[in-house]
Amino acid sequence: MAQPPPSPIGLHRVLEPHGVLPQAAYRLDATAPTTADEVRIDVERLNLDAASFRQLHSAHNGDGAAIRGAVLDIIGERGKMHNPVTGSGGMLIGTVAEVGPDSPLGLSVGDRVATLVSLTLTPLIVHDELREWDGLSEQVPCSATATLFARSIAAVLPPDLPAELALAVFDVCGAPALTSRIVTRHRELRGRAATVAVLGAAGKSGSLSLAAARDAGAISTLGVVRDENERRGLTASGLADDVVIADATDAVGVSAAVTAALGARADVTVVCVDVPGCEHGAILSTNDGGTVVFFSMATSFPAAALGAEGLAADVEMLIGNGYTPGHAEYALNLLRKDSAIRDMFERRLRAEA
Ligand code: NAP
């Protein structure tokens, strides 16, 4: 069969099924030579998406060797790290090895970069069987090759932060940017500052979303966390005006906790939990006319849509687009400005190491 012409969105690398975009494809060609507008990356580390890693961890009962085998199988079979159960991927860091003459990305050979597009659409080949990884952390040291299409995003790693830290921030940088946009919009449209509840607030996207809500002028920020340990940590960080413990999958319990803490439902609720089943609690926690941002990849679109309808809840619901212009620099600056965020990220990275 004739080779399809190179496409800026990577259609020429889709093997199966033909004609779909690389993200929707079952299988990509990760072995073809770099085309004139592509960039080849020598990969040193993958950062698996939190929902994907949790699913693999529980499916394999925490057996690191089995998790490593499963990740190798997915990449070998699909030509990309695209978890078939969660549908999510993650991102990577590496060094630019080749830049096609027509690439518009502005990268140079030797740049150390993080990709800001999902691994679910990034052609990837692993060369070392992931030998350096014990299978028990979201961050996967590796020797691999990845390809970036012309229409893609990559950030040169900042010189002032460790690569693992920058990678973890980049992975969730869509959440603070979108939170900021929604909180700002609320103030402009309603003429008053928003109250904001963040579910999963002690996590990576959660802590950055809290900081972004405050930065964008929220009148009150509430962190909802899972247990006493997280409550203590988040309270000490000072990132939220108030912190409550609730199970985000318990719709009645979490909405009661949010309403009691804020004195009313939230104007904006941001879902940063990495487990399924948080749609109804988030909707019930949100004021009529308010907004729910579903950043979590474990969100079910039917559960959210039918849940809101069934509750006659007049809330706007947004899928957390991982891309907002300027999102990477905004998230890095939040972390640089507030050492509490950096501490939380570093604690999490240490716990996962
Ligand atoms: P994270 O750092 O692991 O944070 C998740 C937090 O939720 C943790 O503090 C976790 O507590 C907490 N949690 C888990 N179950 C809970 C429950 N039932 N009730 C209350 N809290 C609970 O994860 P992350 O990296 O911020 O990612 C969060 C979500 O965003 C994931 O679903 C991820 O896939 C998604 N994501 C989306 C995009 C996008 O572009 N939209 C990009 C990257 C990631 P424990 O630590 O105690 O379990």
GROMACS .gro file of N, CA and C in nm, residues 44-45 93 112 139 157-170 332 335 342 346 349:
model
   72
   44GLU      N    1   1.408   0.986   2.814
   44GLU     CA    2   1.474   0.935   2.937
   44GLU      C    3   1.374   0.899   3.045
   45ARG      N    4   1.252   0.952   3.039
   45ARG     CA    5   1.155   0.928   3.146
   45ARG      C    6   1.013   0.946   3.095
   93ILE      N    7   0.986   1.311   2.922
   93ILE     CA    8   1.096   1.404   2.901
   93ILE      C    9   1.209   1.333   2.826
  112ARG      N   10   1.671   1.980   2.605
  112ARG     CA   11   1.608   1.884   2.696
  112ARG      C   12   1.464   1.932   2.714
  139GLN      N   13   0.650   0.770   3.759
  139GLN     CA   14   0.763   0.812   3.675
  139GLN      C   15   0.845   0.690   3.636
  157LEU      N   16   1.291   2.223   2.927
  157LEU     CA   17   1.288   2.211   3.073
  157LEU      C   18   1.353   2.333   3.138
  158PRO      N   19   1.288   2.386   3.243
  158PRO     CA   20   1.343   2.506   3.307
  158PRO      C   21   1.474   2.473   3.378
  159PRO      N   22   1.573   2.562   3.373
  159PRO     CA   23   1.703   2.531   3.434
  159PRO      C   24   1.699   2.533   3.586
  160ASP      N   25   1.595   2.598   3.646
  160ASP     CA   26   1.595   2.617   3.792
  160ASP      C   27   1.520   2.508   3.867
  161LEU      N   28   1.464   2.408   3.798
  161LEU     CA   29   1.388   2.305   3.869
  161LEU      C   30   1.435   2.166   3.825
  162PRO      N   31   1.435   2.068   3.919
  162PRO     CA   32   1.471   1.932   3.878
  162PRO      C   33   1.373   1.880   3.773
  163ALA      N   34   1.424   1.797   3.683
  163ALA     CA   35   1.342   1.750   3.571
  163ALA      C   36   1.217   1.676   3.617
  164GLU      N   37   1.230   1.593   3.723
  164GLU     CA   38   1.114   1.514   3.769
  164GLU      C   39   1.004   1.606   3.818
  165LEU      N   40   1.047   1.714   3.886
  165LEU     CA   41   0.950   1.809   3.939
  165LEU      C   42   0.881   1.883   3.824
  166ALA      N   43   0.959   1.930   3.729
  166ALA     CA   44   0.900   2.002   3.615
  166ALA      C   45   0.804   1.911   3.540
  167LEU      N   46   0.842   1.786   3.523
  167LEU     CA   47   0.757   1.692   3.450
  167LEU      C   48   0.624   1.672   3.521
  168ALA      N   49   0.630   1.656   3.653
  168ALA     CA   50   0.507   1.637   3.730
  168ALA      C   51   0.417   1.761   3.720
  169VAL      N   52   0.478   1.879   3.718
  169VAL     CA   53   0.398   2.003   3.705
  169VAL      C   54   0.338   2.012   3.564
  170PHE      N   55   0.419   1.986   3.462
  170PHE     CA   56   0.369   1.993   3.325
  170PHE      C   57   0.251   1.897   3.305
  332LEU      N   58   0.430   2.659   3.636
  332LEU     CA   59   0.565   2.669   3.693
  332LEU      C   60   0.577   2.792   3.782
  335LEU      N   61   0.420   2.746   4.120
  335LEU     CA   62   0.508   2.664   4.205
  335LEU      C   63   0.630   2.743   4.253
  342ARG      N   64   0.555   2.358   4.602
  342ARG     CA   65   0.676   2.279   4.570
  342ARG      C   66   0.694   2.167   4.674
  346GLU      N   67   0.706   1.773   4.596
  346GLU     CA   68   0.827   1.695   4.627
  346GLU      C   69   0.793   1.580   4.721
  349LEU      N   70   0.642   1.313   4.508
  349LEU     CA   71   0.742   1.246   4.425
  349LEU      C   72   0.826   1.151   4.510
   0.00000   0.00000   0.00000
